[in-house]
XYZ file of C-alpha atoms in Angstrom:
782
model
C 282.970 -98.385 -40.058
C 282.641 -100.470 -36.986
C 280.637 -103.643 -37.090
C 278.260 -102.414 -34.384
C 277.518 -99.215 -36.278
C 276.653 -101.172 -39.448
C 274.222 -103.358 -37.529
C 272.593 -100.285 -35.998
C 272.138 -98.654 -39.409
C 270.591 -101.839 -40.847
C 268.131 -102.061 -37.938
C 267.088 -98.430 -38.481
C 266.409 -99.029 -42.186
C 264.173 -102.043 -41.346
C 262.161 -100.023 -38.825
C 261.624 -97.236 -41.373
C 260.451 -99.756 -43.978
C 258.008 -101.308 -41.519
C 256.608 -97.893 -40.583
C 256.166 -97.004 -44.245
C 254.291 -100.287 -44.868
C 251.925 -99.591 -41.982
C 251.220 -96.065 -43.230
C 250.407 -97.276 -46.790
C 246.639 -98.097 -47.251
C 245.838 -101.814 -47.770
C 242.773 -102.742 -49.897
C 241.112 -106.142 -50.438
C 237.978 -106.437 -52.516
C 235.978 -109.074 -54.356
C 233.107 -109.025 -56.753
C 229.961 -111.118 -56.353
C 230.361 -114.213 -58.472
C 228.535 -114.165 -61.803
C 229.732 -117.561 -62.819
C 227.601 -120.492 -63.963
C 225.161 -121.997 -61.399
C 226.818 -124.515 -59.190
C 230.368 -123.190 -59.752
C 232.519 -122.943 -56.607
C 232.482 -119.693 -54.662
C 235.052 -116.935 -55.208
C 238.563 -117.438 -53.897
C 239.994 -114.370 -52.153
C 243.756 -113.907 -52.079
C 244.388 -110.590 -50.345
C 247.807 -108.935 -50.129
C 249.575 -110.192 -46.991
C 248.721 -107.919 -44.062
C 250.413 -107.749 -40.685
C 248.059 -108.054 -37.738
C 246.723 -104.683 -36.629
C 244.223 -103.492 -34.023
C 240.941 -102.233 -35.514
C 239.999 -98.750 -34.352
C 236.600 -98.512 -36.163
C 234.463 -100.579 -38.594
C 232.601 -98.447 -41.124
C 229.748 -99.822 -43.319
C 228.834 -98.093 -46.576
C 226.062 -98.869 -49.100
C 223.659 -100.629 -46.711
C 220.044 -99.605 -47.375
C 217.656 -102.218 -45.998
C 220.176 -104.021 -43.836
C 221.269 -102.439 -40.578
C 225.034 -101.661 -40.494
C 225.295 -103.476 -37.190
C 223.981 -106.599 -38.938
C 226.737 -106.261 -41.546
C 229.363 -105.956 -38.794
C 227.886 -109.017 -37.087
C 228.076 -111.100 -40.269
C 231.646 -109.867 -40.974
C 232.764 -110.790 -37.456
C 234.930 -107.667 -37.144
C 234.597 -105.258 -34.202
C 236.540 -102.252 -32.906
C 239.440 -103.471 -30.809
C 239.766 -106.792 -32.664
C 243.034 -107.930 -34.157
C 242.729 -108.308 -37.956
C 244.999 -109.848 -40.516
C 244.759 -111.278 -44.034
C 242.995 -114.464 -42.916
C 240.284 -112.572 -41.026
C 239.657 -110.260 -43.986
C 239.329 -113.291 -46.236
C 236.891 -114.950 -43.782
C 234.782 -111.766 -43.518
C 234.426 -111.594 -47.302
C 233.391 -115.248 -47.529
C 230.864 -114.924 -44.724
C 229.238 -111.818 -46.191
C 228.902 -113.432 -49.628
C 227.520 -116.608 -48.076
C 224.557 -114.726 -46.608
C 223.155 -114.224 -50.119
C 222.184 -110.683 -49.191
C 224.826 -108.866 -51.210
C 225.593 -108.572 -54.878
C 229.037 -107.066 -54.254
C 231.303 -106.725 -51.199
C 234.487 -104.631 -50.893
C 236.685 -104.465 -47.767
C 239.258 -101.689 -47.428
C 241.785 -101.191 -44.639
C 242.553 -97.500 -44.185
C 245.075 -97.102 -41.463
C 243.510 -98.705 -38.408
C 239.934 -98.420 -39.832
C 238.054 -101.169 -41.708
C 235.654 -99.938 -44.401
C 233.057 -102.460 -45.687
C 231.292 -101.351 -48.864
C 228.307 -103.505 -49.921
C 225.868 -103.571 -52.811
C 222.675 -105.278 -51.651
C 220.853 -107.865 -53.737
C 217.407 -106.608 -54.731
C 214.192 -107.790 -53.099
C 211.671 -109.693 -55.236
C 208.442 -107.753 -55.499
C 206.481 -110.323 -57.513
C 206.994 -113.640 -59.333
C 205.083 -114.404 -62.509
C 204.930 -117.333 -64.947
C 204.181 -116.701 -68.588
C 203.483 -119.230 -71.319
C 202.550 -122.095 -68.994
C 199.331 -123.657 -70.273
C 199.901 -127.305 -69.372
C 201.123 -126.696 -65.818
C 199.258 -124.352 -63.506
C 200.799 -121.500 -61.531
C 199.926 -123.339 -58.314
C 202.003 -126.346 -59.306
C 204.989 -124.228 -60.350
C 204.800 -122.140 -57.178
C 204.876 -125.344 -55.179
C 208.069 -126.468 -56.910
C 210.069 -123.208 -56.865
C 211.866 -121.871 -53.794
C 211.853 -118.121 -54.473
C 208.951 -116.087 -53.140
C 207.858 -112.450 -53.050
C 209.883 -110.422 -50.508
C 212.743 -112.904 -50.755
C 216.243 -111.764 -51.684
C 217.017 -112.116 -55.387
C 220.162 -113.993 -56.353
C 221.137 -115.413 -59.696
C 222.042 -118.767 -58.164
C 218.583 -119.169 -56.651
C 216.953 -118.183 -59.919
C 218.950 -120.772 -61.847
C 218.022 -123.422 -59.277
C 214.339 -122.605 -59.760
C 214.762 -122.770 -63.535
C 216.060 -126.318 -63.126
C 213.103 -127.206 -60.893
C 210.603 -125.887 -63.443
C 212.293 -127.845 -66.222
C 212.104 -130.965 -64.044
C 208.345 -130.455 -63.656
C 207.949 -130.418 -67.424
C 210.234 -133.405 -67.873
C 208.080 -135.410 -65.462
C 205.107 -134.651 -67.695
C 207.050 -135.722 -70.792
C 208.015 -132.288 -72.153
C 211.783 -132.416 -72.573
C 211.766 -129.661 -75.195
C 210.540 -127.072 -72.679
C 212.693 -123.970 -72.098
C 212.587 -121.432 -69.276
C 214.043 -117.936 -69.536
C 214.077 -115.783 -66.363
C 213.522 -112.039 -66.915
C 214.186 -109.340 -64.324
C 212.263 -106.055 -64.308
C 214.005 -103.361 -62.257
C 211.801 -101.364 -59.855
C 212.532 -98.402 -57.552
C 213.971 -98.950 -54.066
C 216.136 -101.824 -55.207
C 213.173 -104.105 -55.966
C 212.592 -106.362 -58.975
C 209.809 -108.312 -60.626
C 210.874 -111.812 -61.642
C 209.213 -113.318 -64.706
C 209.775 -116.902 -65.876
C 209.071 -117.005 -69.610
C 208.211 -120.613 -70.472
C 208.158 -122.279 -73.850
C 206.468 -125.581 -73.069
C 207.114 -127.292 -76.372
C 205.412 -130.460 -77.523
C 205.129 -133.613 -75.485
C 208.261 -135.695 -75.875
C 206.951 -139.133 -76.639
C 208.589 -142.503 -77.136
C 209.294 -142.939 -80.828
C 210.623 -146.477 -80.629
C 211.312 -149.213 -78.070
C 213.968 -151.754 -79.020
C 215.216 -154.882 -77.286
C 218.667 -156.365 -77.804
C 219.532 -159.887 -76.736
C 216.007 -161.321 -76.641
C 215.942 -164.696 -78.351
C 212.952 -166.484 -76.814
C 210.401 -163.663 -76.779
C 209.517 -161.252 -79.537
C 209.750 -157.512 -79.164
C 205.955 -157.255 -79.207
C 205.694 -159.694 -76.288
C 208.251 -157.786 -74.250
C 206.567 -154.490 -75.042
C 203.423 -155.891 -73.439
C 205.374 -156.752 -70.280
C 206.582 -153.192 -69.641
C 204.666 -150.044 -68.773
C 206.138 -147.630 -71.316
C 204.408 -147.552 -74.696
C 205.378 -146.231 -78.104
C 203.578 -143.047 -79.124
C 200.539 -143.686 -81.280
C 197.593 -141.528 -82.263
C 195.094 -143.705 -80.392
C 196.838 -143.244 -77.037
C 195.217 -139.868 -76.519
C 193.959 -140.751 -73.047
C 197.205 -142.329 -71.829
C 200.491 -140.862 -70.599
C 202.421 -144.120 -70.807
C 203.753 -143.105 -74.229
C 205.447 -140.021 -72.733
C 209.059 -140.545 -71.763
C 209.566 -140.820 -68.012
C 212.959 -141.933 -66.583
C 211.276 -143.324 -63.460
C 208.899 -145.382 -65.589
C 211.810 -146.763 -67.602
C 213.532 -147.768 -64.362
C 210.321 -149.526 -63.319
C 210.241 -151.244 -66.708
C 213.569 -152.896 -65.876
C 211.936 -154.467 -62.844
C 208.887 -155.500 -64.873
C 211.126 -157.237 -67.394
C 212.902 -159.070 -64.603
C 209.599 -160.217 -63.111
C 208.345 -161.358 -66.491
C 211.393 -163.493 -67.245
C 211.451 -164.948 -63.729
C 207.812 -165.942 -64.143
C 208.756 -167.759 -67.373
C 211.586 -169.791 -65.843
C 214.605 -167.648 -66.754
C 216.201 -167.481 -63.330
C 219.526 -166.079 -64.634
C 217.940 -163.173 -66.489
C 219.291 -159.663 -66.101
C 218.874 -156.291 -67.775
C 222.309 -155.202 -68.912
C 221.314 -151.623 -69.698
C 218.460 -149.337 -70.632
C 219.424 -146.362 -72.760
C 217.146 -143.472 -73.752
C 218.345 -141.242 -76.587
C 216.611 -138.008 -77.500
C 216.031 -137.491 -81.187
C 217.819 -134.533 -82.818
C 214.553 -132.601 -83.148
C 213.795 -133.267 -79.443
C 210.352 -134.661 -80.258
C 210.858 -138.279 -79.209
C 213.032 -140.788 -77.409
C 214.538 -144.013 -78.672
C 214.684 -146.499 -75.782
C 216.874 -149.573 -76.010
C 216.841 -152.404 -73.462
C 219.800 -154.774 -73.614
C 219.028 -158.080 -71.889
C 220.666 -161.404 -71.141
C 218.022 -164.128 -70.975
C 220.118 -167.018 -69.700
C 218.888 -170.598 -69.458
C 215.320 -171.674 -68.762
C 214.714 -173.792 -65.672
C 212.019 -176.174 -64.501
C 210.858 -176.920 -60.991
C 212.777 -179.778 -59.433
C 211.905 -181.333 -56.114
C 209.481 -179.301 -54.005
C 209.360 -179.966 -50.271
C 207.793 -178.413 -47.213
C 209.739 -178.800 -43.980
C 208.545 -177.624 -40.588
C 211.010 -176.676 -37.866
C 208.118 -176.207 -35.442
C 207.564 -179.402 -33.476
C 203.781 -179.076 -33.164
C 203.190 -178.044 -36.789
C 202.954 -180.903 -39.265
C 204.269 -179.956 -42.705
C 201.905 -182.461 -44.346
C 198.964 -180.302 -43.236
C 200.303 -177.456 -45.376
C 201.600 -179.333 -48.392
C 198.323 -178.889 -50.280
C 198.898 -175.105 -50.255
C 201.944 -175.413 -52.519
C 201.012 -173.927 -55.887
C 203.944 -175.165 -57.995
C 204.246 -178.620 -59.566
C 207.449 -180.548 -60.139
C 208.403 -180.567 -63.807
C 206.619 -177.317 -64.642
C 208.572 -174.310 -65.795
C 210.005 -172.339 -62.895
C 207.865 -169.372 -61.891
C 209.016 -166.879 -59.256
C 205.468 -165.559 -58.879
C 204.316 -169.014 -57.825
C 207.098 -169.192 -55.243
C 205.987 -165.912 -53.712
C 202.335 -166.964 -53.821
C 203.218 -170.244 -52.103
C 205.027 -168.401 -49.305
C 201.945 -166.250 -48.750
C 199.617 -169.264 -48.857
C 201.716 -171.238 -46.367
C 201.919 -168.236 -44.032
C 198.159 -167.788 -44.168
C 197.527 -171.516 -43.646
C 199.835 -171.609 -40.628
C 198.025 -168.598 -39.199
C 194.682 -170.352 -39.660
C 196.069 -173.279 -37.633
C 196.953 -170.934 -34.791
C 200.636 -170.345 -35.565
C 200.852 -166.585 -35.805
C 204.628 -166.403 -35.447
C 205.968 -168.269 -38.446
C 208.516 -167.398 -41.072
C 208.564 -169.203 -44.426
C 211.979 -169.297 -46.096
C 212.235 -170.866 -49.558
C 215.630 -172.561 -49.881
C 216.597 -172.694 -53.545
C 218.957 -175.276 -55.029
C 219.855 -174.676 -58.659
C 221.101 -177.514 -60.854
C 222.663 -175.865 -63.869
C 223.394 -179.163 -65.592
C 219.813 -180.467 -65.463
C 218.314 -176.955 -65.665
C 216.144 -177.463 -62.583
C 215.474 -175.456 -59.443
C 214.508 -177.426 -56.348
C 212.766 -175.543 -53.570
C 212.346 -176.439 -49.926
C 209.935 -174.267 -48.001
C 211.275 -174.133 -44.465
C 208.723 -173.213 -41.822
C 210.483 -171.659 -38.885
C 209.217 -170.040 -35.772
C 209.557 -166.337 -36.289
C 210.094 -163.701 -33.632
C 207.127 -163.114 -31.379
C 205.944 -159.645 -32.300
C 202.782 -157.922 -31.136
C 200.972 -154.879 -32.486
C 201.803 -151.917 -30.271
C 199.864 -149.182 -32.028
C 197.867 -148.568 -35.221
C 198.294 -145.102 -36.726
C 195.878 -143.839 -39.390
C 196.907 -140.753 -41.354
C 195.633 -138.986 -44.469
C 191.929 -139.322 -43.730
C 190.673 -135.744 -43.681
C 186.967 -136.480 -43.939
C 186.620 -140.166 -43.148
C 186.434 -140.979 -39.459
C 189.224 -143.078 -37.980
C 186.824 -145.766 -36.824
C 185.611 -146.317 -40.408
C 189.148 -147.351 -41.353
C 189.978 -149.068 -38.081
C 187.001 -151.420 -38.211
C 188.292 -152.869 -41.502
C 191.562 -153.847 -39.852
C 192.028 -157.546 -39.157
C 194.584 -156.569 -36.508
C 194.113 -154.639 -33.277
C 196.465 -153.236 -30.651
C 197.859 -156.093 -28.587
C 197.233 -158.768 -31.248
C 199.976 -161.069 -32.457
C 201.348 -159.560 -35.657
C 200.379 -161.553 -38.747
C 201.462 -160.719 -42.283
C 198.462 -162.335 -43.960
C 196.083 -160.355 -41.739
C 197.992 -157.207 -42.645
C 197.465 -157.911 -46.371
C 193.801 -158.710 -45.764
C 193.389 -155.412 -43.883
C 194.846 -153.523 -46.839
C 192.466 -155.294 -49.211
C 189.421 -154.546 -47.039
C 190.305 -150.850 -46.766
C 190.762 -150.626 -50.534
C 187.425 -152.366 -51.075
C 185.711 -149.488 -49.272
C 186.256 -147.378 -52.370
C 186.809 -144.237 -50.302
C 190.521 -143.849 -50.961
C 192.692 -143.178 -53.994
C 195.699 -144.801 -52.365
C 196.078 -147.166 -49.396
C 199.426 -148.113 -47.867
C 199.555 -150.387 -44.800
C 203.044 -150.930 -43.412
C 204.619 -151.904 -40.110
C 207.717 -150.430 -38.455
C 209.552 -151.414 -35.255
C 208.206 -149.885 -32.048
C 210.180 -148.910 -28.953
C 210.247 -152.452 -27.586
C 211.935 -155.218 -29.626
C 208.834 -157.431 -29.491
C 206.470 -154.664 -30.614
C 205.588 -153.246 -34.024
C 203.624 -150.192 -35.096
C 201.182 -150.483 -37.982
C 200.880 -147.345 -40.103
C 197.842 -146.924 -42.348
C 198.337 -144.101 -44.843
C 195.404 -143.218 -47.083
C 194.637 -140.603 -49.692
C 190.966 -139.768 -49.946
C 189.049 -139.578 -53.179
C 185.744 -137.927 -53.941
C 182.871 -140.155 -52.838
C 180.006 -137.901 -53.886
C 178.479 -138.571 -57.269
C 176.057 -136.634 -59.412
C 175.787 -138.751 -62.515
C 173.799 -138.610 -65.689
C 173.720 -141.707 -67.832
C 172.679 -142.830 -71.258
C 172.778 -146.293 -72.698
C 171.156 -148.995 -74.709
C 170.495 -152.655 -74.127
C 168.642 -155.276 -76.048
C 166.491 -155.988 -73.008
C 165.470 -152.429 -72.053
C 166.130 -150.456 -75.232
C 167.372 -146.863 -75.070
C 167.743 -145.718 -71.465
C 168.857 -142.774 -69.406
C 169.377 -142.328 -65.690
C 170.130 -139.636 -63.138
C 171.489 -140.486 -59.718
C 172.768 -138.625 -56.682
C 174.938 -140.701 -54.401
C 177.223 -140.233 -51.428
C 179.165 -143.404 -50.610
C 180.774 -141.964 -47.482
C 177.969 -139.943 -45.953
C 179.297 -137.588 -43.232
C 182.556 -139.542 -43.277
C 180.862 -142.466 -41.500
C 181.041 -144.911 -44.403
C 177.284 -144.766 -44.968
C 175.859 -145.069 -48.484
C 172.967 -142.824 -49.550
C 171.591 -142.971 -53.104
C 168.661 -141.520 -55.045
C 168.310 -142.687 -58.653
C 165.924 -142.257 -61.575
C 165.947 -144.481 -64.654
C 163.893 -143.932 -67.776
C 164.076 -146.490 -70.599
C 161.900 -147.630 -73.451
C 160.821 -150.702 -71.492
C 161.653 -149.764 -67.893
C 161.113 -146.795 -65.582
C 162.462 -146.862 -62.061
C 163.015 -144.632 -59.063
C 164.638 -145.807 -55.866
C 166.035 -144.368 -52.654
C 168.468 -146.484 -50.678
C 170.497 -146.084 -47.521
C 173.122 -148.472 -46.126
C 174.825 -148.408 -42.733
C 177.858 -150.754 -42.907
C 178.269 -151.044 -39.129
C 174.808 -150.952 -37.605
C 174.820 -150.295 -33.818
C 178.633 -150.270 -33.976
C 178.651 -153.964 -34.809
C 179.819 -155.809 -37.883
C 176.300 -155.699 -39.326
C 175.302 -154.134 -42.635
C 171.796 -152.670 -42.478
C 169.777 -150.540 -44.852
C 166.491 -149.799 -46.506
C 165.188 -149.278 -50.044
C 162.159 -147.383 -51.312
C 161.308 -148.105 -54.932
C 158.875 -147.825 -57.787
C 159.553 -149.883 -60.918
C 157.522 -150.103 -64.110
C 158.405 -152.724 -66.731
C 157.138 -153.218 -70.279
C 156.750 -156.886 -71.241
C 154.608 -156.226 -74.307
C 157.141 -157.858 -76.642
C 157.436 -161.015 -74.546
C 154.079 -161.447 -72.796
C 151.803 -158.598 -73.913
C 151.453 -156.815 -70.545
C 153.063 -154.211 -68.305
C 153.829 -154.378 -64.612
C 154.328 -151.864 -61.856
C 155.752 -152.450 -58.394
C 155.850 -149.927 -55.540
C 157.179 -150.629 -52.063
C 160.068 -150.698 -49.669
C 162.570 -153.185 -48.312
C 164.682 -153.673 -45.213
C 167.925 -155.617 -45.263
C 170.649 -156.709 -42.899
C 173.828 -158.684 -43.385
C 176.667 -159.918 -41.222
C 179.843 -161.927 -41.591
C 179.930 -165.418 -40.147
C 183.589 -165.873 -41.039
C 186.105 -163.881 -43.053
C 184.605 -165.096 -46.346
C 181.153 -166.389 -45.335
C 178.287 -163.935 -44.848
C 174.532 -164.058 -44.392
C 171.942 -161.509 -45.477
C 168.385 -161.122 -44.202
C 165.720 -159.046 -45.940
C 162.096 -158.032 -45.818
C 160.174 -156.608 -48.773
C 156.671 -155.223 -48.991
C 155.465 -154.333 -52.480
C 152.229 -153.366 -54.166
C 152.269 -155.087 -57.583
C 150.062 -154.285 -60.563
C 149.481 -155.992 -63.913
C 147.991 -153.564 -66.452
C 147.721 -152.746 -70.146
C 147.134 -156.386 -71.010
C 146.795 -156.825 -74.775
C 143.521 -157.923 -76.360
C 145.300 -160.887 -77.920
C 147.156 -161.869 -74.767
C 147.092 -165.402 -73.464
C 144.031 -166.200 -71.305
C 146.450 -167.244 -68.573
C 147.809 -163.695 -68.444
C 144.352 -162.152 -68.706
C 143.303 -164.220 -65.676
C 146.106 -162.791 -63.529
C 144.860 -160.543 -60.680
C 145.431 -156.895 -61.512
C 146.626 -155.860 -58.067
C 148.384 -157.831 -55.342
C 150.236 -157.125 -52.126
C 153.423 -159.135 -51.512
C 155.008 -159.407 -48.079
C 158.239 -161.376 -48.303
C 161.096 -162.355 -46.018
C 164.289 -163.903 -47.323
C 167.848 -164.842 -46.552
C 171.073 -165.312 -48.512
C 174.174 -167.257 -47.574
C 177.298 -166.296 -49.552
C 180.763 -167.802 -49.509
C 183.069 -165.668 -51.683
C 186.749 -166.374 -52.381
C 187.056 -164.391 -55.612
C 189.999 -162.021 -55.995
C 187.676 -159.269 -57.224
C 183.922 -159.141 -57.011
C 183.447 -156.933 -60.063
C 186.045 -158.396 -62.436
C 187.219 -161.729 -61.008
C 190.175 -163.560 -62.477
C 190.561 -166.338 -59.912
C 188.678 -167.913 -57.043
C 185.107 -169.066 -56.609
C 181.819 -168.224 -54.899
C 178.663 -170.030 -53.769
C 175.382 -168.280 -53.013
C 172.125 -169.759 -51.756
C 168.902 -167.842 -51.193
C 165.494 -168.613 -49.755
C 162.352 -166.435 -49.904
C 159.031 -166.895 -48.173
C 156.026 -164.770 -49.159
C 152.946 -164.997 -46.993
C 153.623 -162.897 -43.916
C 150.475 -160.979 -44.730
C 149.667 -159.824 -48.245
C 148.028 -161.702 -51.122
C 150.960 -163.685 -52.572
C 152.027 -166.931 -50.931
C 155.003 -168.898 -52.182
C 158.435 -170.224 -51.328
C 161.388 -169.650 -53.634
C 164.924 -171.018 -53.521
C 168.015 -170.352 -55.597
C 171.526 -171.760 -55.758
C 174.302 -170.049 -57.716
C 178.041 -170.461 -57.975
C 181.059 -169.777 -60.110
C 184.688 -170.739 -60.493
C 187.369 -168.589 -62.184
C 190.788 -169.807 -63.242
C 193.628 -167.897 -64.986
C 195.125 -170.643 -67.109
C 197.362 -168.306 -69.168
C 198.473 -164.725 -68.844
C 195.451 -162.600 -69.715
C 193.288 -165.685 -70.296
C 190.598 -166.397 -67.710
C 188.248 -169.356 -67.843
C 185.051 -169.466 -65.813
C 182.205 -171.830 -65.096
C 179.087 -170.262 -63.584
C 175.710 -171.741 -62.931
C 172.384 -171.059 -61.289
C 169.218 -173.009 -60.558
C 165.970 -172.077 -58.888
C 162.594 -173.392 -57.814
C 159.393 -171.592 -56.809
C 156.217 -173.173 -55.446
C 152.895 -171.588 -54.596
C 151.383 -172.139 -51.164
C 147.692 -172.824 -51.661
C 147.641 -170.779 -54.873
C 149.251 -170.568 -58.276
C 152.470 -168.611 -58.625
C 151.725 -165.208 -60.178
C 153.455 -164.330 -63.430
C 155.492 -161.494 -61.889
C 157.093 -163.983 -59.483
C 157.973 -166.709 -61.981
C 161.344 -167.330 -63.572
C 162.187 -166.238 -67.118
C 165.259 -167.436 -69.016
C 166.835 -166.003 -72.155
C 168.857 -162.990 -73.118
C 171.571 -162.118 -70.622
C 171.349 -165.436 -68.770
C 171.116 -167.582 -71.929
C 172.796 -165.888 -74.877
C 171.647 -166.891 -78.335
C 168.034 -166.825 -77.130
C 165.858 -163.726 -76.915
C 164.751 -162.245 -73.603
C 162.286 -164.760 -72.082
C 163.059 -166.857 -75.127
C 162.629 -170.346 -73.645
C 160.154 -172.030 -71.335
C 156.347 -172.400 -71.290
C 154.665 -170.367 -74.040
C 151.080 -169.920 -75.183
C 150.720 -171.847 -78.435
C 148.311 -169.283 -79.936
C 149.521 -165.871 -78.795
C 153.157 -166.857 -78.373
C 153.285 -165.093 -74.976
C 156.042 -166.191 -72.598
C 154.392 -167.453 -69.408
C 157.417 -168.120 -67.209
C 158.195 -171.250 -65.252
C 158.632 -172.599 -61.763
C 161.938 -174.417 -62.264
C 165.048 -173.388 -64.159
C 168.752 -174.015 -64.464
C 171.488 -172.216 -66.420
C 175.195 -172.870 -66.859
C 177.803 -170.854 -68.721
C 181.317 -171.820 -69.756
C 183.290 -168.763 -70.791
C 186.846 -167.884 -71.717
C 187.991 -164.269 -71.793
C 191.199 -163.444 -73.598
C 193.232 -160.411 -74.718
C 192.763 -159.092 -78.228
C 195.386 -157.778 -80.681
C 194.102 -154.289 -79.931
C 196.495 -152.365 -77.616
C 195.704 -153.118 -73.945
C 194.982 -149.480 -73.110
C 191.809 -149.727 -75.182
C 190.413 -152.161 -72.608
C 188.908 -154.522 -75.199
C 188.756 -158.207 -74.295
C 187.389 -161.031 -76.356
C 185.327 -163.976 -75.133
C 183.866 -167.241 -76.306
C 181.053 -168.990 -74.495
C 178.762 -171.955 -74.352
C 175.472 -171.465 -72.475
C 173.128 -174.204 -71.331
C 169.633 -173.519 -69.999
C 166.376 -175.149 -69.016
C 163.002 -173.794 -67.806
C 159.670 -175.595 -67.355
C 156.642 -176.264 -65.125
C 153.775 -173.800 -65.151
C 151.091 -173.146 -62.542
C 147.601 -172.105 -63.566
C 146.917 -174.343 -66.563
C 143.513 -173.497 -68.094
C 141.121 -175.682 -70.059
C 141.233 -174.952 -73.762
C 144.612 -173.174 -73.560
C 147.440 -174.994 -75.300
C 150.813 -174.381 -73.674
C 154.062 -175.376 -75.309
C 156.387 -176.698 -72.648
C 159.383 -178.973 -72.722
C 161.950 -180.512 -70.404
C 164.555 -180.328 -73.151
C 167.902 -178.682 -72.503
C 168.852 -175.707 -74.672
C 172.393 -175.026 -75.802
C 174.002 -172.039 -77.470
C 177.537 -171.046 -78.360
C 179.016 -167.760 -79.422
C 181.639 -165.075 -79.049
C 181.731 -161.469 -78.024
C 183.654 -158.420 -76.902
C 183.758 -156.483 -73.658
C 185.024 -152.929 -73.956
C 185.747 -150.753 -70.944
C 185.396 -147.577 -72.956
C 185.884 -144.047 -71.593
C 182.125 -143.615 -71.998
C 181.139 -146.715 -70.049
C 181.100 -150.491 -70.476
C 180.132 -151.856 -73.893
C 179.083 -155.488 -74.262
C 178.574 -157.179 -77.610
C 177.876 -160.864 -78.196
C 176.936 -163.003 -81.155
C 175.322 -166.339 -80.315
C 173.738 -169.253 -82.077
C 171.261 -171.677 -80.563
C 172.328 -175.241 -81.258
C 169.726 -177.077 -79.164
C 166.296 -175.456 -79.178
C 162.574 -176.165 -79.382
C 160.387 -175.034 -82.297
C 158.499 -172.571 -80.102
C 161.629 -170.927 -78.652
C 162.621 -167.435 -79.704
C 166.234 -166.870 -80.606
C 168.447 -163.911 -81.359
C 171.880 -163.689 -82.908
C 173.136 -160.299 -81.819
C 173.033 -158.795 -78.309
C 174.346 -155.377 -77.415
C 174.610 -153.391 -74.230
C 176.064 -149.958 -73.620
C 176.057 -147.820 -70.508
C 177.641 -144.481 -69.674
C 177.805 -142.062 -66.808
C 179.338 -138.613 -66.851
């Protein structure tokens, strides 16, 4: 056969084979993946297909979804060229929509047939077995919702989110099982069956590598606690990975404050016990060498700023153990001092030189001129109820001011001191211009309305109860409105008070009080007193820490129920008097906290003048002060004192206006226990001059810190004498002698209110003084 004929026959056979291949139906299909969550998507490997022209695209199985939508997702239209790659891409795209449980693509001649099985629609989502976490919280964490498309991947993702919620609350034994209830019309109910399990606590905390500090000391430095029965009101004994990570930082801070500059946490490992009821946490540390402060210098790179003017603000002392907290505090103090001298744009950089041979760290505080940055804008967010101006007026910075870090910290402190917010964050971020910064104030409001009922007991007033209604942020304006009733064995009181912190839109605190107070002094002086009236007050800041208060008080005072055996001096007191009094206070306060100070000092002077009308005429002065010093971690020493003098103007000072000392202001002595006293009846008569001083040290107790129990030791000194209204034939015991008492006590910040217990002994006393050994006070509001 000729060569040409052979070639022609071969070409004919190839054409027939190609025609047969085109006539044979090609099918490519894939099932919806049912693999584990997070596994890669299905890989489609269709049989190789020559490119053909699509005559028609048919969609089968679509119920809710329009066929045209399926064609759009597939990307295949009549007239398009299709091959293996385009079929593969269509399958991937359709699966990626999450709308379909199964997809099958068939090529029949020149037609493309897409068969789909739609994923069901969720009719309802329910949670069962969740008692510790509410449905609202779980709904906020999960992504699936009613009328969303159901997919197994999304369900498994929500299961992981629910488990994470329980892990954050310390329940690592929790399990979640999703159940699907089939409904007509391709709908399902989704039920998450939850087994919450017990709280996964911290069974044991262990430290490896600590040579200079015991495990108990390091356990106090971190936040996580070992599970104990008495930690019912705390969650710190529940395992929390974020808290453990924070504990690493707390350990680092602790060691740096003790001079271990090379310290590092090698690892922190948490192992779950086999029964999944507790974690064993192990911290591995390297302490390194301990350093002392070497040379400490202050150098100014600003020509007009003398470093010697700031040297007194350095907290550290050469030769002391190195303390990173003191370095940071010194930087803040130098920045604040430079700002007070008019240098708003300063940057303090501590240059550290470590001598490993001598184990010293020398520090040079370099004062450099920082970039000139001004406040462009102040944004306040998070205040739903509180007006912006209530927050803004506490800011020590305003738009256009030179930015100052110390003023920013002071602004944060002032906003927190309002007591209106659960959380306060004050930060600054760059603005559009390079020399501008934006200050963001983010707050989270707390409830400021109070309806409180209280019970308590004190040695001075006996058993007591009170009811008060108070709104500390009235109408969101920062105003304070309070109505209170107190009923005790030896005191009954009702008062209504209102305070406007910014009177007439100025930095002036103004308010009024309406009161009625009845006191029982039968045990001390054999009489009762009653006072009814009102008061006006106003205060304003002279400087950042110096303030002055002005007040006026008008009261109708009564002395009644005088005993038959009472002192003639008390019997001679007028039964009813009208007192019209004006007064002023001057207060300089540098304490870190007014309620529970640990450092700083304060000085307060007051002056009262009664005689602007009324029956009582006198002048009265007082001077008080205190100094607080943290001389060891958790140990706070304080020295407080007070002295006063009252003098009648053309008349004797009435007994209700005199000073009484003993009890709370002189422990170891009974209430009104010292001072002038009737020699026959033993009634306390009060005095015109007094002075008290208290030296006290508060310290932590071996009881776990979460109990809030602190110990104290004290030494109190007091003196009271001088009596107006001496009567012939009445013998009055009086003495200029100084009294002294010492003792110890406990302060407990209990869940039911503060508890105060002290035991004192009078060392220096007069025969006619009245003493007491035990003093107790308890108060609660709920």
